[in-house]
Amino acid sequence: MKVTVAVNGTYYTREVEPRLLLSDFLRHELGLTGTHVGCEHGVCGACTVLVDGQAVRSCLTFAVQMDGAAVTTVEGLTPAEGELHPLQEAFREAHGLQCGFCTAGFLMTLVPYLAEHPNPSEAEIREALSGNICRCTGYQNIVKAVQLAAAKGGGR
Amino acid sequence: MLLSEMKVVAPGSLTEALRWLEEHQDRARPLAGATDAMVRVKEGQWRSPIWVEIRRLPELQRMDQADGWVTVGAAVTYGRLLRSELMAQTAPLLAAAARDVGSVQIQAMGTLGGNLGTASPAGDTIPPLFALEAEVGLCSRGGGERWVPVESFFLGPGRTVRRPDELITAVRFAPQAPGERWKWQKLGLRGAQAISMVSLALRLQPGFARVAFGAVGPTVLRARKCEAWLSQAEAFDLATVRSIAQMAWKEVAPISDVRASAAYRQQMACALLERGLREVLAV
């Protein structure tokens, strides 16, 4: 089946099997391996990408459902070579990651969230990231990173 | 069947979608947000040869109020429900339940029609629809449109009155009264993205009560004895509230499963009702 998707601003047309997951499409067809695959059944949030600006689990979506959609992956966050998105910068500064496996998913969940809620409370941040699992940090520094990004107006 | 033989079709209109369903009957299955379907497919179930993608059909996106009905299209996502000004005014009970479904990522894709079609007894938008006495709109090419009361729509876990050639197109209900007291509650194993062990949609006005429980029976159910006592009570003191809440014990019919035992669910049904009543009545 033919599918055309705009990923990080570039149009890609591919002939794919209908069963192909969006996560596998991004990783294997397009080589965008920044999107990670964890539980593969819609619980861990590692595979989160933006579809038309909204955070979505790419492991629970068929690639062919994305025909005509705009997808943003973690690779699309950085404005230019060598620069980090303000939220990524805050994650680095506040030590919001250890192994980093879950980080792309957290970033992609939080970017649209901060755009919609520029000044979230701690409880609101914890609720916003409840669909993402991190097994290293205990979440403390992730919450701090989001607060730091919000304080610096990093929602963008 | 093998997953490699699966086909996804993306009709551009409702008419075209209905044609796929009519022509292929049981071999075709509607696919909306895929948040339930994909999990079942990966578990080796729901191996439908043809998936009819309906998520973006324009005919299923409506959210409007006219002639006493609030109508919500089947492909409206939980995310749209919980952000909607119309829902905040006319069905805050439903909006509150939409906020409790899964995670933000699920809310962006999962749809109201999908929650009905999956027909889980633990589907979070269903108790509010029972409490609102909503009607489910079904469309087919041969039979046109019919509206089924939500209580008659479900036959059991995963089973509904939808025929294979029909598509759930919308849900409609009368708006909640402006001064009405209402409460949505959900008890899960943890605060976020948990499947309900017991859920409760409660509506109260003078002389009027609706009590609908989720996850404590083969389908969502209404506690009609509790409703009768609540609508007849002249004053609510703590003793009255407690005795009415205790009646829920006999009105629910839960099973034991991986999430909770039947006895625990019965107790929690009473506890949620008591807690909800005490909160909305301030006793």
CSV table of C-alpha atoms in Angstrom, one decimal:
chain,number,residue,atom,x,y,z
A,1,MET,CA,0.0,0.0,0.0
A,2,LYS,CA,1.3,3.4,-0.9
A,3,VAL,CA,1.6,6.0,1.9
A,4,THR,CA,2.8,9.6,1.8
A,5,VAL,CA,3.8,11.1,5.1
A,6,ALA,CA,5.5,14.4,6.0
A,7,VAL,CA,8.2,13.5,8.6
A,8,ASN,CA,10.0,16.5,10.1
A,9,GLY,CA,9.0,18.6,7.2
A,10,THR,CA,10.1,16.3,4.4
A,11,TYR,CA,7.6,14.3,2.3
A,12,TYR,CA,8.3,10.6,2.0
A,13,THR,CA,6.3,8.2,-0.2
A,14,ARG,CA,6.8,4.5,0.3
A,15,GLU,CA,5.1,1.3,-0.7
A,16,VAL,CA,4.5,-0.5,2.6
A,17,GLU,CA,2.7,-3.5,4.0
A,18,PRO,CA,-0.6,-2.5,5.7
A,19,ARG,CA,0.5,-4.2,8.9
A,20,LEU,CA,3.7,-2.0,9.2
A,21,LEU,CA,3.6,0.0,12.4
A,22,LEU,CA,4.4,3.7,12.3
A,23,SER,CA,7.3,3.1,14.7
A,24,ASP,CA,8.8,0.5,12.4
A,25,PHE,CA,8.2,2.8,9.4
A,26,LEU,CA,10.1,5.6,11.0
A,27,ARG,CA,13.0,3.4,12.2
A,28,HIS,CA,13.3,0.9,9.3
A,29,GLU,CA,12.0,2.6,6.3
A,30,LEU,CA,13.3,6.1,7.0
A,31,GLY,CA,16.2,5.2,9.3
A,32,LEU,CA,15.0,7.6,12.0
A,33,THR,CA,16.1,5.5,15.0
A,34,GLY,CA,15.6,8.3,17.5
A,35,THR,CA,12.1,7.0,18.1
A,36,HIS,CA,12.5,4.1,20.5
A,37,VAL,CA,10.4,1.0,20.8
A,38,GLY,CA,9.8,-0.3,24.4
A,39,CYS,CA,6.8,-2.3,25.3
A,40,GLU,CA,5.2,-2.3,21.9
A,41,HIS,CA,1.7,-2.4,23.3
A,42,GLY,CA,0.9,1.2,24.2
A,43,VAL,CA,2.0,1.4,27.8
A,44,CYS,CA,5.6,2.7,28.1
A,45,GLY,CA,5.4,5.8,25.9
A,46,ALA,CA,9.0,5.4,24.5
A,47,CYS,CA,7.7,5.5,20.9
A,48,THR,CA,5.8,8.7,21.3
A,49,VAL,CA,5.9,11.0,18.2
A,50,LEU,CA,3.8,14.0,17.1
A,51,VAL,CA,1.0,13.4,14.6
A,52,ASP,CA,-0.4,16.7,13.3
A,53,GLY,CA,1.0,18.3,16.5
A,54,GLN,CA,-0.4,15.8,19.0
A,55,ALA,CA,1.6,13.2,21.0
A,56,VAL,CA,0.7,9.7,19.8
A,57,ARG,CA,2.0,6.2,20.4
A,58,SER,CA,3.7,5.2,17.1
A,59,CYS,CA,3.6,1.5,18.1
A,60,LEU,CA,-0.2,1.5,18.2
A,61,THR,CA,-0.6,3.1,14.8
A,62,PHE,CA,-0.4,1.6,11.3
A,63,ALA,CA,1.9,3.6,9.0
A,64,VAL,CA,-0.9,3.5,6.4
A,65,GLN,CA,-3.2,5.4,8.8
A,66,MET,CA,-0.7,8.3,8.5
A,67,ASP,CA,-1.2,9.0,4.8
A,68,GLY,CA,-1.2,12.8,4.4
A,69,ALA,CA,-0.3,13.4,8.0
A,70,ALA,CA,2.5,15.5,9.4
A,71,VAL,CA,4.7,13.5,11.8
A,72,THR,CA,7.5,15.0,14.0
A,73,THR,CA,10.1,12.7,15.6
A,74,VAL,CA,12.8,13.6,18.1
A,75,GLU,CA,15.1,14.3,15.2
A,76,GLY,CA,12.8,17.1,14.2
A,77,LEU,CA,13.1,18.9,17.5
A,78,THR,CA,16.6,20.4,17.0
A,79,PRO,CA,16.5,23.7,15.2
A,80,ALA,CA,20.0,23.2,13.6
A,81,GLU,CA,23.0,21.0,13.7
A,82,GLY,CA,24.6,21.2,17.1
A,83,GLU,CA,21.7,23.1,18.7
A,84,LEU,CA,19.3,21.5,21.2
A,85,HIS,CA,15.6,22.3,21.7
A,86,PRO,CA,15.1,24.3,24.9
A,87,LEU,CA,13.4,21.2,26.5
A,88,GLN,CA,16.4,19.0,25.6
A,89,GLU,CA,18.7,21.6,27.0
A,90,ALA,CA,16.7,21.6,30.2
A,91,PHE,CA,16.8,17.8,30.4
A,92,ARG,CA,20.6,18.0,30.1
A,93,GLU,CA,20.9,20.8,32.7
A,94,ALA,CA,18.6,19.2,35.3
A,95,HIS,CA,20.0,15.6,34.6
A,96,GLY,CA,16.5,14.5,33.4
A,97,LEU,CA,17.9,11.3,31.9
A,98,GLN,CA,20.3,8.5,32.7
A,99,CYS,CA,20.3,5.7,30.1
A,100,GLY,CA,18.3,7.9,27.7
A,101,PHE,CA,16.1,5.1,26.3
A,102,CYS,CA,12.8,6.7,27.3
A,103,THR,CA,14.0,10.3,26.7
A,104,ALA,CA,12.8,10.8,23.1
A,105,GLY,CA,9.3,9.7,24.2
A,106,PHE,CA,9.2,12.1,27.2
A,107,LEU,CA,10.4,15.0,25.0
A,108,MET,CA,7.7,14.3,22.3
A,109,THR,CA,5.0,14.1,25.0
A,110,LEU,CA,6.1,17.3,26.7
A,111,VAL,CA,6.8,19.5,23.7
A,112,PRO,CA,3.1,19.9,22.8
A,113,TYR,CA,2.1,19.8,26.5
A,114,LEU,CA,4.3,22.8,27.3
A,115,ALA,CA,3.0,24.7,24.2
A,116,GLU,CA,-0.5,24.2,25.5
A,117,HIS,CA,0.3,24.7,29.2
A,118,PRO,CA,3.3,27.2,29.5
A,119,ASN,CA,3.2,27.3,33.4
A,120,PRO,CA,2.2,23.9,34.7
A,121,SER,CA,2.2,23.0,38.4
A,122,GLU,CA,4.3,20.0,39.6
A,123,ALA,CA,1.1,17.9,39.9
A,124,GLU,CA,0.1,18.9,36.3
A,125,ILE,CA,3.6,17.9,35.0
A,126,ARG,CA,3.3,14.5,36.7
A,127,GLU,CA,-0.1,14.0,35.2
A,128,ALA,CA,1.2,15.0,31.7
A,129,LEU,CA,4.0,12.5,31.8
A,130,SER,CA,1.9,9.7,33.3
A,131,GLY,CA,1.9,8.0,29.9
A,132,ASN,CA,5.6,7.6,29.8
A,133,ILE,CA,7.7,5.2,31.9
A,134,CYS,CA,11.3,5.8,33.0
A,135,ARG,CA,13.1,3.1,34.9
A,136,CYS,CA,16.2,5.1,35.8
A,137,THR,CA,15.5,8.5,37.2
A,138,GLY,CA,12.6,8.0,39.5
A,139,TYR,CA,11.1,11.0,37.6
A,140,GLN,CA,12.4,13.6,40.0
A,141,ASN,CA,14.8,15.2,37.6
A,142,ILE,CA,12.5,14.9,34.7
A,143,VAL,CA,9.9,17.0,36.6
A,144,LYS,CA,12.7,19.5,37.5
A,145,ALA,CA,13.7,19.6,33.8
A,146,VAL,CA,10.2,20.4,32.7
A,147,GLN,CA,9.9,23.1,35.4
A,148,LEU,CA,13.3,24.5,34.2
A,149,ALA,CA,12.2,24.5,30.6
A,150,ALA,CA,8.8,26.2,31.5
A,151,ALA,CA,10.6,28.8,33.6
A,152,LYS,CA,12.8,29.6,30.6
A,153,GLY,CA,9.8,29.8,28.3
A,154,GLY,CA,10.9,26.6,26.6
A,155,GLY,CA,7.4,25.5,25.5
A,156,ARG,CA,7.8,27.1,22.0
B,1,MET,CA,-5.2,-15.7,9.1
B,2,LEU,CA,-1.7,-14.3,8.8
B,3,LEU,CA,-1.1,-10.7,9.6
B,4,SER,CA,0.7,-10.4,6.2
B,5,GLU,CA,-2.7,-11.0,4.5
B,6,MET,CA,-4.3,-8.1,6.3
B,7,LYS,CA,-5.5,-5.1,4.3
B,8,VAL,CA,-6.3,-1.6,5.4
B,9,VAL,CA,-8.7,0.5,3.3
B,10,ALA,CA,-9.1,4.2,3.7
B,11,PRO,CA,-12.5,5.2,2.3
B,12,GLY,CA,-13.0,8.9,1.7
B,13,SER,CA,-16.6,9.1,2.7
B,14,LEU,CA,-19.1,7.5,5.0
B,15,THR,CA,-21.0,6.0,2.0
B,16,GLU,CA,-17.8,4.3,0.7
B,17,ALA,CA,-17.0,3.0,4.2
B,18,LEU,CA,-20.5,1.5,4.5
B,19,ARG,CA,-20.0,-0.2,1.1
B,20,TRP,CA,-16.9,-1.9,2.4
B,21,LEU,CA,-18.7,-3.1,5.5
B,22,GLU,CA,-21.8,-4.3,3.5
B,23,GLU,CA,-19.7,-6.1,0.9
B,24,HIS,CA,-17.4,-7.8,3.3
B,25,GLN,CA,-19.6,-8.2,6.4
B,26,ASP,CA,-17.7,-10.2,9.2
B,27,ARG,CA,-14.4,-10.0,7.2
B,28,ALA,CA,-14.2,-6.3,7.6
B,29,ARG,CA,-13.8,-4.4,10.8
B,30,PRO,CA,-13.9,-0.6,11.4
B,31,LEU,CA,-10.5,0.9,12.5
B,32,ALA,CA,-10.6,4.3,14.4
B,33,GLY,CA,-7.8,5.3,16.7
B,34,ALA,CA,-6.4,1.7,16.7
B,35,THR,CA,-5.6,2.0,20.4
B,36,ASP,CA,-7.6,-1.1,21.3
B,37,ALA,CA,-7.4,-2.8,17.9
B,38,MET,CA,-3.6,-2.7,17.7
B,39,VAL,CA,-3.2,-4.3,21.1
B,40,ARG,CA,-5.7,-7.1,20.2
B,41,VAL,CA,-4.0,-7.6,16.9
B,42,LYS,CA,-0.6,-8.0,18.6
B,43,GLU,CA,-2.2,-10.5,21.0
B,44,GLY,CA,-3.2,-12.6,18.0
B,45,GLN,CA,-6.9,-11.7,18.3
B,46,TRP,CA,-9.0,-9.5,16.0
B,47,ARG,CA,-7.2,-10.8,12.9
B,48,SER,CA,-9.6,-9.1,10.6
B,49,PRO,CA,-8.7,-9.5,6.9
B,50,ILE,CA,-10.0,-6.0,6.0
B,51,TRP,CA,-9.7,-3.0,8.3
B,52,VAL,CA,-11.8,0.0,7.2
B,53,GLU,CA,-10.1,3.1,8.4
B,54,ILE,CA,-12.8,5.6,9.6
B,55,ARG,CA,-10.7,7.9,11.9
B,56,ARG,CA,-10.7,10.8,9.5
B,57,LEU,CA,-14.1,10.5,7.9
B,58,PRO,CA,-15.6,14.0,7.9
B,59,GLU,CA,-19.1,12.7,8.7
B,60,LEU,CA,-17.9,11.3,12.0
B,61,GLN,CA,-16.3,14.5,13.4
B,62,ARG,CA,-19.4,16.5,14.5
B,63,MET,CA,-19.9,17.9,18.0
B,64,ASP,CA,-23.0,20.1,18.1
B,65,GLN,CA,-26.3,20.9,19.9
B,66,ALA,CA,-29.6,21.2,18.2
B,67,ASP,CA,-33.3,20.4,18.9
B,68,GLY,CA,-32.6,19.3,22.5
B,69,TRP,CA,-29.8,16.8,21.5
B,70,VAL,CA,-26.1,17.1,21.9
B,71,THR,CA,-24.5,14.9,19.2
B,72,VAL,CA,-21.0,13.7,19.2
B,73,GLY,CA,-19.5,12.0,16.1
B,74,ALA,CA,-18.0,8.5,16.5
B,75,ALA,CA,-14.5,9.6,15.5
B,76,VAL,CA,-14.3,12.4,18.0
B,77,THR,CA,-11.3,11.7,20.2
B,78,TYR,CA,-11.1,11.7,24.0
B,79,GLY,CA,-8.7,14.7,23.6
B,80,ARG,CA,-11.4,16.7,21.7
B,81,LEU,CA,-14.1,15.7,24.3
B,82,LEU,CA,-12.0,16.9,27.3
B,83,ARG,CA,-11.1,20.2,25.6
B,84,SER,CA,-14.5,21.0,24.2
B,85,GLU,CA,-16.4,24.0,25.4
B,86,LEU,CA,-19.6,22.4,24.4
B,87,MET,CA,-18.9,19.3,26.4
B,88,ALA,CA,-17.9,21.4,29.5
B,89,GLN,CA,-21.3,23.1,29.3
B,90,THR,CA,-23.6,20.2,28.3
B,91,ALA,CA,-21.9,17.0,29.5
B,92,PRO,CA,-19.1,17.7,32.0
B,93,LEU,CA,-19.6,14.1,33.3
B,94,LEU,CA,-18.5,12.7,29.9
B,95,ALA,CA,-15.6,15.2,29.6
B,96,ALA,CA,-14.4,14.1,33.1
B,97,ALA,CA,-14.4,10.5,32.1
B,98,ALA,CA,-12.6,11.2,28.8
B,99,ARG,CA,-9.8,12.8,30.9
B,100,ASP,CA,-9.4,9.5,32.7
B,101,VAL,CA,-8.9,7.4,29.7
B,102,GLY,CA,-5.4,6.1,29.2
B,103,SER,CA,-2.6,8.7,28.7
B,104,VAL,CA,-2.5,11.8,26.6
B,105,GLN,CA,-1.1,9.8,23.7
B,106,ILE,CA,-4.1,7.5,23.8
B,107,GLN,CA,-6.5,10.5,24.2
B,108,ALA,CA,-5.1,11.9,21.0
B,109,MET,CA,-6.1,8.8,19.0
B,110,GLY,CA,-8.8,6.9,20.8
B,111,THR,CA,-12.4,7.8,19.9
B,112,LEU,CA,-15.8,7.7,21.5
B,113,GLY,CA,-17.2,5.4,18.9
B,114,GLY,CA,-14.2,3.1,19.4
B,115,ASN,CA,-14.9,2.9,23.1
B,116,LEU,CA,-18.4,1.8,22.3
B,117,GLY,CA,-17.4,-0.6,19.6
B,118,THR,CA,-14.8,-2.3,21.7
B,119,ALA,CA,-17.6,-2.8,24.3
B,120,SER,CA,-15.4,-3.4,27.3
B,121,PRO,CA,-17.4,-3.4,30.6
B,122,ALA,CA,-14.5,-1.2,31.8
B,123,GLY,CA,-14.8,1.4,29.0
B,124,ASP,CA,-14.5,4.7,30.7
B,125,THR,CA,-16.9,6.8,28.6
B,126,ILE,CA,-19.7,4.3,28.8
B,127,PRO,CA,-21.0,4.8,32.4
B,128,PRO,CA,-21.5,8.6,31.7
B,129,LEU,CA,-23.4,7.7,28.5
B,130,PHE,CA,-25.6,5.3,30.6
B,131,ALA,CA,-26.2,8.1,33.1
B,132,LEU,CA,-27.0,10.5,30.3
B,133,GLU,CA,-29.4,7.9,28.7
B,134,ALA,CA,-27.6,8.4,25.4
B,135,GLU,CA,-28.5,6.9,22.1
B,136,VAL,CA,-26.0,5.3,19.7
B,137,GLY,CA,-26.4,6.1,16.0
B,138,LEU,CA,-25.8,3.1,13.7
B,139,CYS,CA,-25.7,3.5,9.9
B,140,SER,CA,-25.8,0.9,7.1
B,141,ARG,CA,-26.2,1.2,3.4
B,142,GLY,CA,-29.3,-1.0,3.3
B,143,GLY,CA,-31.0,0.2,6.5
B,144,GLY,CA,-30.1,3.8,6.7
B,145,GLU,CA,-29.8,5.3,10.2
B,146,ARG,CA,-31.1,3.9,13.5
B,147,TRP,CA,-30.7,5.1,17.1
B,148,VAL,CA,-30.3,2.5,19.8
B,149,PRO,CA,-30.6,3.4,23.6
B,150,VAL,CA,-27.1,2.9,25.0
B,151,GLU,CA,-28.4,0.4,27.5
B,152,SER,CA,-29.7,-1.9,24.7
B,153,PHE,CA,-26.6,-1.4,22.6
B,154,PHE,CA,-24.4,-3.8,24.7
B,155,LEU,CA,-25.0,-7.6,24.8
B,156,GLY,CA,-21.9,-8.6,26.8
B,157,PRO,CA,-18.2,-8.1,26.9
B,158,GLY,CA,-17.1,-7.2,23.4
B,159,ARG,CA,-20.6,-7.8,22.0
B,160,THR,CA,-23.0,-5.2,20.8
B,161,VAL,CA,-26.2,-5.0,18.6
B,162,ARG,CA,-24.2,-3.5,15.7
B,163,ARG,CA,-24.6,-5.6,12.6
B,164,PRO,CA,-21.5,-6.3,10.5
B,165,ASP,CA,-22.7,-4.0,7.8
B,166,GLU,CA,-23.3,-1.2,10.2
B,167,LEU,CA,-21.0,1.6,11.5
B,168,ILE,CA,-21.3,3.5,14.7
B,169,THR,CA,-21.6,7.1,13.5
B,170,ALA,CA,-22.5,9.2,16.5
B,171,VAL,CA,-23.9,9.4,20.0
B,172,ARG,CA,-26.6,11.8,21.1
B,173,PHE,CA,-28.0,12.7,24.5
B,174,ALA,CA,-29.9,15.5,26.3
B,175,PRO,CA,-27.6,18.0,28.0
B,176,GLN,CA,-27.0,17.8,31.8
B,177,ALA,CA,-29.0,20.4,33.6
B,178,PRO,CA,-27.0,23.6,34.5
B,179,GLY,CA,-27.4,23.3,38.3
B,180,GLU,CA,-27.2,19.5,38.4
B,181,ARG,CA,-24.8,17.7,40.8
B,182,TRP,CA,-22.7,15.1,39.1
B,183,LYS,CA,-19.6,13.0,39.8
B,184,TRP,CA,-17.3,10.7,37.8
B,185,GLN,CA,-15.1,8.3,39.7
B,186,LYS,CA,-12.7,5.7,38.6
B,187,LEU,CA,-10.8,3.2,40.8
B,188,GLY,CA,-7.7,1.7,39.1
B,189,LEU,CA,-4.6,-0.1,40.4
B,190,ARG,CA,-2.8,3.2,40.1
B,191,GLY,CA,-3.6,6.8,39.4
B,192,ALA,CA,-2.7,7.0,35.8
B,193,GLN,CA,-3.5,5.0,32.7
B,194,ALA,CA,-5.0,2.1,34.6
B,195,ILE,CA,-7.9,0.0,33.5
B,196,SER,CA,-10.9,0.6,35.8
B,197,MET,CA,-11.6,-2.0,38.6
B,198,VAL,CA,-14.8,-0.1,39.4
B,199,SER,CA,-16.1,3.2,37.9
B,200,LEU,CA,-19.1,5.3,38.6
B,201,ALA,CA,-21.1,8.0,36.9
B,202,LEU,CA,-23.5,9.8,39.1
B,203,ARG,CA,-26.1,12.5,38.4
B,204,LEU,CA,-28.4,14.1,40.9
B,205,GLN,CA,-31.2,16.7,40.7
B,206,PRO,CA,-34.2,17.1,43.1
B,207,GLY,CA,-36.4,14.0,42.3
B,208,PHE,CA,-33.9,12.7,39.8
B,209,ALA,CA,-30.9,10.3,40.1
B,210,ARG,CA,-28.8,8.3,37.7
B,211,VAL,CA,-26.2,5.8,38.9
B,212,ALA,CA,-24.2,3.9,36.4
B,213,PHE,CA,-21.3,1.5,37.3
B,214,GLY,CA,-18.6,0.3,35.0
B,215,ALA,CA,-16.4,-2.9,35.3
B,216,VAL,CA,-18.8,-4.6,37.7
B,217,GLY,CA,-20.8,-6.7,35.3
B,218,PRO,CA,-20.8,-8.1,31.7
B,219,THR,CA,-21.8,-4.6,30.5
B,220,VAL,CA,-21.9,-1.2,32.2
B,221,LEU,CA,-25.1,-1.2,34.4
B,222,ARG,CA,-27.5,1.1,36.1
B,223,ALA,CA,-28.2,0.7,39.9
B,224,ARG,CA,-31.9,1.3,39.6
B,225,LYS,CA,-32.7,0.7,43.3
B,226,CYS,CA,-30.2,3.2,44.3
B,227,GLU,CA,-31.6,5.6,41.7
B,228,ALA,CA,-35.2,5.1,43.1
B,229,TRP,CA,-34.2,5.7,46.7
B,230,LEU,CA,-32.1,8.7,45.8
B,231,SER,CA,-34.8,10.3,43.8
B,232,GLN,CA,-37.4,9.7,46.5
B,233,ALA,CA,-35.3,10.8,49.5
B,234,GLU,CA,-36.5,14.0,51.1
B,235,ALA,CA,-33.4,14.8,53.1
B,236,PHE,CA,-29.9,13.4,52.9
B,237,ASP,CA,-28.1,12.8,56.1
B,238,LEU,CA,-25.1,10.5,56.5
B,239,ALA,CA,-27.2,7.5,57.6
B,240,THR,CA,-29.4,7.8,54.5
B,241,VAL,CA,-26.5,8.2,52.1
B,242,ARG,CA,-24.7,5.2,53.7
B,243,SER,CA,-27.8,2.9,53.5
B,244,ILE,CA,-28.5,3.9,49.9
B,245,ALA,CA,-24.8,3.3,49.0
B,246,GLN,CA,-24.9,-0.1,50.6
B,247,MET,CA,-27.7,-1.1,48.2
B,248,ALA,CA,-25.2,-1.0,45.4
B,249,TRP,CA,-23.8,-4.3,46.8
B,250,LYS,CA,-26.7,-6.2,45.4
B,251,GLU,CA,-27.1,-4.3,42.2
B,252,VAL,CA,-23.7,-5.0,40.7
B,253,ALA,CA,-22.6,-8.4,39.3
B,254,PRO,CA,-18.8,-8.4,39.1
B,255,ILE,CA,-16.4,-11.2,38.3
B,256,SER,CA,-13.0,-11.8,39.7
B,257,ASP,CA,-10.1,-11.2,37.3
B,258,VAL,CA,-6.5,-10.1,37.2
B,259,ARG,CA,-7.3,-6.7,38.5
B,260,ALA,CA,-9.6,-7.4,41.4
B,261,SER,CA,-11.9,-10.0,43.1
B,262,ALA,CA,-15.6,-9.9,42.8
B,263,ALA,CA,-16.1,-9.2,46.5
B,264,TYR,CA,-13.6,-6.3,46.4
B,265,ARG,CA,-15.4,-4.8,43.5
B,266,GLN,CA,-18.8,-5.1,45.3
B,267,GLN,CA,-17.4,-3.3,48.3
B,268,MET,CA,-15.7,-0.6,46.2
B,269,ALA,CA,-18.9,0.0,44.2
B,270,CYS,CA,-20.6,0.9,47.6
B,271,ALA,CA,-17.6,2.9,48.7
B,272,LEU,CA,-17.5,4.9,45.4
B,273,LEU,CA,-21.2,5.6,45.6
B,274,GLU,CA,-21.0,6.7,49.2
B,275,ARG,CA,-17.9,8.9,48.5
B,276,GLY,CA,-19.6,10.4,45.5
B,277,LEU,CA,-22.8,11.1,47.2
B,278,ARG,CA,-21.1,12.6,50.3
B,279,GLU,CA,-19.1,14.9,48.0
B,280,VAL,CA,-22.0,16.2,45.8
B,281,LEU,CA,-24.4,16.4,48.7
B,282,ALA,CA,-21.8,17.8,51.2
B,283,VAL,CA,-22.8,15.3,54.0
